[in-house]
Coordinates of C-alpha atoms in Angstrom, one line a residue:
X85 CA 11.5 6.6 -17.7
X86 CA 9.5 3.8 -17.0
X87 CA 8.6 2.6 -13.6
X88 CA 6.1 0.2 -11.5
X89 CA 4.5 2.0 -8.7
X90 CA 4.3 -1.2 -6.6
X91 CA 1.1 -2.3 -4.0
X92 CA 2.3 -3.5 -0.4
X93 CA 0.5 -6.2 1.9
X94 CA 0.3 -6.2 5.5
X95 CA 1.7 -8.9 7.2
X96 CA 0.3 -8.5 10.4
X97 CA -1.4 -5.0 11.5
X98 CA -2.2 -3.9 15.2
X99 CA -3.0 -0.1 16.7
X100 CA -2.0 0.3 20.1
X101 CA -3.6 3.4 20.7
X102 CA -5.1 6.8 19.2
X103 CA -2.2 9.8 19.1
X104 CA -2.4 12.8 21.4
X105 CA -2.3 14.4 17.5
X106 CA -5.2 12.6 16.6
X107 CA -3.2 10.1 14.5
X108 CA -3.2 5.9 15.0
X109 CA 0.1 4.0 16.3
X110 CA 0.7 1.7 14.0
X111 CA 2.8 -1.5 14.0
X112 CA 2.6 -4.2 10.8
X113 CA 4.9 -5.6 8.5
X114 CA 5.0 -3.8 4.8
X115 CA 5.8 -5.6 1.9
X116 CA 6.0 -4.3 -1.3
X117 CA 4.6 -7.6 -4.3
X118 CA 4.9 -7.4 -7.8
X119 CA 1.4 -6.2 -8.9
X120 CA 0.9 -2.2 -9.2
X121 CA 0.3 0.6 -11.7
X122 CA 2.9 0.7 -14.8
X123 CA 4.1 4.9 -14.9
X124 CA 5.6 6.7 -17.0
X125 CA 7.8 9.5 -15.7
X126 CA 9.5 12.5 -18.5
X127 CA 11.4 15.2 -16.5
X128 CA 12.7 18.0 -18.5
X129 CA 14.9 21.7 -17.2
X130 CA 12.8 24.8 -18.2
X131 CA 15.2 28.1 -19.0
X132 CA 15.0 30.1 -15.5
X133 CA 12.4 32.3 -16.2
X134 CA 9.7 30.1 -16.4
X135 CA 7.3 28.4 -14.4
X136 CA 7.4 24.6 -13.7
X137 CA 4.0 22.4 -15.0
X138 CA 2.9 19.3 -15.0
X139 CA 1.2 17.1 -17.2
X140 CA -0.7 14.1 -16.7
X141 CA -2.4 11.6 -18.7
X142 CA -4.1 8.4 -17.7
X143 CA -5.6 5.2 -18.6
X144 CA -8.5 3.8 -15.9
X145 CA -7.9 0.3 -15.9
X146 CA -10.6 -0.1 -12.5
X147 CA -13.8 -1.6 -12.2
X148 CA -16.9 -1.4 -10.6
X149 CA -17.2 2.4 -8.6
X150 CA -13.7 2.6 -9.0
X151 CA -13.8 3.1 -12.1
X152 CA -15.7 6.5 -11.4
X153 CA -13.6 7.4 -8.3
X154 CA -10.1 7.5 -10.0
X155 CA -11.8 9.6 -12.9
X156 CA -13.4 12.5 -10.4
X157 CA -9.4 12.9 -9.8
X158 CA -7.7 12.2 -13.5
X159 CA -7.5 14.6 -15.9
X160 CA -10.7 13.4 -17.0
X161 CA -12.6 14.9 -13.9
X162 CA -10.9 17.6 -11.2
X163 CA -7.0 16.7 -11.9
X164 CA -6.6 19.1 -8.9
X165 CA -7.5 16.7 -6.4
X166 CA -5.6 13.8 -7.6
X167 CA -2.5 13.0 -5.3
X168 CA 0.4 13.3 -7.8
X169 CA -1.1 17.3 -8.7
X170 CA -1.1 17.8 -5.0
X171 CA 2.6 16.0 -4.8
X172 CA 3.9 18.3 -7.7
X173 CA 2.1 21.9 -6.5
X174 CA 3.7 21.3 -3.1
X175 CA 7.0 19.6 -4.1
X176 CA 7.8 22.4 -6.4
X177 CA 9.3 25.1 -4.6
X178 CA 11.9 23.0 -3.4
X179 CA 13.0 22.7 -7.2
X180 CA 16.8 23.6 -8.1
X181 CA 15.3 24.9 -11.5
X182 CA 12.1 25.2 -13.4
X183 CA 11.0 21.8 -14.6
X184 CA 8.3 20.0 -16.7
X185 CA 7.4 17.0 -15.4
X186 CA 4.6 14.7 -18.0
X187 CA 3.8 11.4 -16.4
X188 CA 1.6 8.5 -17.9
X189 CA -0.4 6.5 -15.3
X190 CA -1.6 3.2 -16.1
X191 CA -4.1 2.7 -12.9
X192 CA -5.1 -0.6 -12.1
X193 CA -4.3 -0.6 -8.0
X194 CA -7.9 0.0 -6.6
X195 CA -8.3 2.9 -4.0
X196 CA -9.7 1.6 -0.6
X197 CA -8.2 -1.3 -1.2
X198 CA -5.5 -1.5 1.6
X199 CA -2.6 -1.8 -0.5
X200 CA -1.5 1.5 -1.3
X201 CA -2.3 2.2 -4.4
X202 CA -2.6 6.6 -4.2
X203 CA 0.3 6.0 -2.1
X204 CA 2.4 3.5 -3.6
X205 CA 2.0 6.2 -7.1
X206 CA 3.4 9.6 -4.5
X207 CA 5.9 7.7 -3.3
X208 CA 7.6 6.4 -6.7
X209 CA 7.3 9.9 -8.1
X210 CA 8.4 11.6 -5.2
X211 CA 11.4 8.9 -5.2
X212 CA 12.5 10.5 -8.5
X213 CA 12.1 14.2 -8.1
X214 CA 14.0 14.2 -5.2
X215 CA 17.1 14.6 -6.9
X216 CA 15.7 17.8 -8.3
X217 CA 15.6 19.7 -4.8
X218 CA 17.1 21.0 -1.9
X219 CA 15.4 18.9 0.5
X220 CA 18.2 16.6 2.9
X221 CA 17.1 12.9 3.3
X222 CA 15.4 13.9 6.4
X223 CA 13.4 16.7 4.8
X224 CA 12.6 14.2 1.9
X225 CA 10.8 11.5 4.8
X226 CA 9.6 14.3 6.4
X227 CA 7.7 16.1 3.2
X228 CA 6.8 12.2 1.8
X229 CA 5.0 11.7 5.1
X230 CA 2.9 15.6 5.0
X231 CA 1.1 13.4 1.7
X232 CA 0.2 10.5 3.3
X233 CA 1.3 8.4 6.1
X234 CA 1.7 5.4 3.9
X235 CA 3.9 7.3 1.6
X236 CA 7.6 7.1 3.3
X237 CA 7.4 3.3 2.9
X238 CA 7.3 3.9 -1.1
X239 CA 10.6 5.7 -1.3
X240 CA 12.2 2.6 -0.8
X241 CA 11.8 -1.0 -2.3
X242 CA 12.5 -3.6 0.7
X243 CA 10.3 -5.2 3.0
X244 CA 10.3 -3.5 6.3
X245 CA 8.8 -2.9 10.4
X246 CA 6.2 -0.2 10.4
X247 CA 5.8 2.0 13.4
X248 CA 4.6 5.6 14.1
X249 CA 2.2 6.9 11.5
X250 CA 3.7 4.6 8.6
X251 CA 6.7 7.0 8.7
X252 CA 9.2 4.9 11.3
X253 CA 11.0 1.9 9.2
X254 CA 13.1 -0.9 9.6
X255 CA 14.3 -3.4 6.7
X256 CA 13.6 -6.5 7.1
X257 CA 14.3 -9.4 5.7
X258 CA 11.3 -12.1 4.6
X259 CA 11.3 -15.1 2.1
X260 CA 10.1 -15.6 -1.7
X261 CA 6.5 -15.7 -1.2
X262 CA 3.8 -16.3 -3.6
X263 CA 0.1 -15.3 -3.2
X264 CA -3.4 -14.4 -4.3
X265 CA -5.2 -11.4 -4.0
X266 CA -9.0 -10.9 -4.1
X267 CA -10.2 -7.2 -4.7
X268 CA -14.0 -7.2 -3.5
X269 CA -16.2 -5.3 -5.6
X270 CA -16.6 -3.0 -2.7
X271 CA -13.9 -0.2 -0.4
X272 CA -13.9 0.3 2.9
X273 CA -13.0 3.7 4.0
X274 CA -9.8 4.5 6.2
X275 CA -11.6 6.5 8.0
X276 CA -14.8 4.8 9.3
X277 CA -12.4 1.7 9.9
X278 CA -10.5 3.7 12.2
X279 CA -13.4 4.7 14.0
X280 CA -14.7 1.6 14.6
X281 CA -12.0 0.4 16.6
X282 CA -12.9 3.5 19.1
X283 CA -9.2 3.7 20.4
X284 CA -8.5 5.8 23.5
X285 CA -5.4 8.2 24.6
X286 CA -3.0 6.1 26.1
X287 CA 0.7 5.9 26.0
X288 CA 2.4 2.6 24.0
X289 CA 1.9 -0.5 26.0
X290 CA 5.0 -3.7 25.7
X291 CA 3.7 -6.0 23.1
X292 CA 5.8 -9.3 22.8
X293 CA 5.1 -9.9 19.3
X294 CA 5.8 -5.9 18.4
X295 CA 8.8 -5.6 20.4
X296 CA 11.1 -5.2 17.5
X297 CA 9.6 -7.9 16.4
X298 CA 10.3 -11.2 18.2
X299 CA 13.0 -13.6 17.8
X300 CA 10.8 -16.7 16.3
X301 CA 8.3 -14.1 13.9
X302 CA 11.4 -12.6 13.0
X303 CA 12.5 -16.3 11.7
X304 CA 9.5 -17.2 10.0
X305 CA 9.3 -14.2 8.1
X306 CA 13.1 -14.9 6.9
X307 CA 12.6 -18.5 5.9
X308 CA 9.4 -18.3 4.5
X309 CA 7.3 -20.5 7.6
X310 CA 4.1 -18.7 6.6
X311 CA 1.7 -21.6 8.4
X312 CA 3.7 -20.2 11.8
X313 CA 2.8 -16.7 11.8
X314 CA -0.9 -17.8 11.2
X315 CA -2.9 -16.5 15.2
X316 CA 0.3 -14.6 15.5
X317 CA 0.7 -11.6 13.3
X318 CA -2.9 -10.6 12.9
X319 CA -4.3 -7.4 11.4
X320 CA -6.7 -5.5 13.7
X321 CA -9.0 -4.5 11.4
X322 CA -10.3 -7.7 10.5
X323 CA -13.2 -7.8 13.7
X324 CA -14.6 -4.9 11.8
X325 CA -14.3 -5.8 8.3
X326 CA -16.0 -9.1 8.6
X327 CA -19.2 -7.3 10.8
X328 CA -19.4 -5.1 8.1
X329 CA -18.7 -7.4 4.9
X330 CA -19.5 -10.9 5.7
X331 CA -18.3 -12.2 2.5
X332 CA -14.5 -11.2 3.7
X333 CA -14.8 -13.7 6.4
X334 CA -16.0 -16.6 4.1
X335 CA -13.1 -15.4 1.4
X336 CA -10.3 -15.5 4.0
X337 CA -11.6 -19.4 5.0
X338 CA -12.0 -19.8 1.1
X339 CA -8.3 -19.0 0.9
X340 CA -7.4 -21.6 3.1
X341 CA -9.6 -23.8 1.9
X342 CA -7.4 -23.5 -1.2
X343 CA -4.3 -24.7 0.6
X344 CA -3.2 -21.0 1.7
X345 CA -0.8 -21.1 4.8
X346 CA -1.2 -17.5 5.2
X347 CA -4.8 -15.2 4.9
X348 CA -5.3 -11.7 5.8
X349 CA -6.8 -8.2 4.7
X350 CA -4.5 -5.9 3.8
X351 CA -4.3 -2.7 5.6
X352 CA -7.6 -0.6 6.6
X353 CA -9.2 -1.5 3.2
X354 CA -11.3 -4.5 1.7
X355 CA -8.9 -6.5 -0.4
X356 CA -7.5 -9.8 0.9
X357 CA -5.0 -12.0 0.2
X358 CA -3.6 -16.0 0.6
X359 CA 0.1 -16.9 0.8
X360 CA 0.5 -20.1 -0.5
X361 CA 4.2 -22.1 0.3
X362 CA 5.0 -22.7 -3.7
X363 CA 3.8 -21.1 -6.8
X364 CA 2.6 -24.0 -8.4
X365 CA 0.3 -24.5 -5.6
X366 CA -0.8 -21.1 -5.6
X367 CA -1.5 -21.6 -9.2
X368 CA -3.5 -24.5 -8.2
X369 CA -5.2 -22.8 -5.5
X370 CA -6.4 -19.6 -7.7
X371 CA -9.7 -21.7 -10.2
X372 CA -10.6 -22.8 -7.0
X373 CA -11.3 -19.3 -5.0
X374 CA -12.4 -17.8 -8.5
X375 CA -15.3 -19.8 -9.1
X376 CA -16.3 -20.1 -5.5
X377 CA -16.2 -15.7 -5.5
X378 CA -17.2 -15.4 -9.0
X379 CA -17.6 -11.2 -7.7
X380 CA -13.9 -10.9 -6.8
X381 CA -11.7 -9.8 -9.3
X382 CA -8.3 -11.9 -8.0
X383 CA -4.6 -11.0 -9.3
X384 CA -1.4 -13.0 -8.4
X385 CA 1.5 -11.5 -6.8
X386 CA 5.1 -12.3 -5.6
X387 CA 7.4 -10.8 -3.4

């Protein structure tokens, strides 16, 4: 079966506090986009006395330092460190029968980009494997969360208001959007970004913006009023990212100067995107930003 493991963007991201378990509470809107990793999955039953097995093959399309990052966890490196291998190894004890699972992955989603690359691979992989297991829906969510905080989101395909550590999902309606994604030649590690926030242990505080999303924000997402959302749904990691990599601040300004109605860092990674009113405006802007920031890789997307 052929599928695409889609990336996501964050429209707004707030981290209210650090939880007692050491993880961070988040509030965000996750939106899947049509840029992703093509993946072919073949699942075959084996004789009852057999041992389940996982066969992995990949093509590495990443650029720069990210190419070597993926090589290190591919079948040409140490495959046991690959998130799909880890997922299979932990899930096989729940199979109803022995299985042979073959994966052919074409890797385009950048690590340390904040767009859910590895989590997307794992979530879509689980979506195809869960029907062959003894796990009920609640147990499936719990298992996905054990693989990674963002993995539960990639079990489904709709935009969501996300809270908890990324595991509490409320589907919402988001208008059609057209964007440009910038992939810088550098990454931002999740650990260092969260450490930079220096959030203390505290109880949740009320926020009119994020309390199930205020009505005007829900309306703006539903009709695609991106200009209204700018400065209302912000990514809290930007203040750290812009200090660490000032080029990202210039890039965000560049998106606005090219006609974007909304621009933001995605997640805690280095990818930054702009959203435009129409596909035509998006396409007109692409040569502008590409010329201004030649060190970046740019991808158009829609949702």
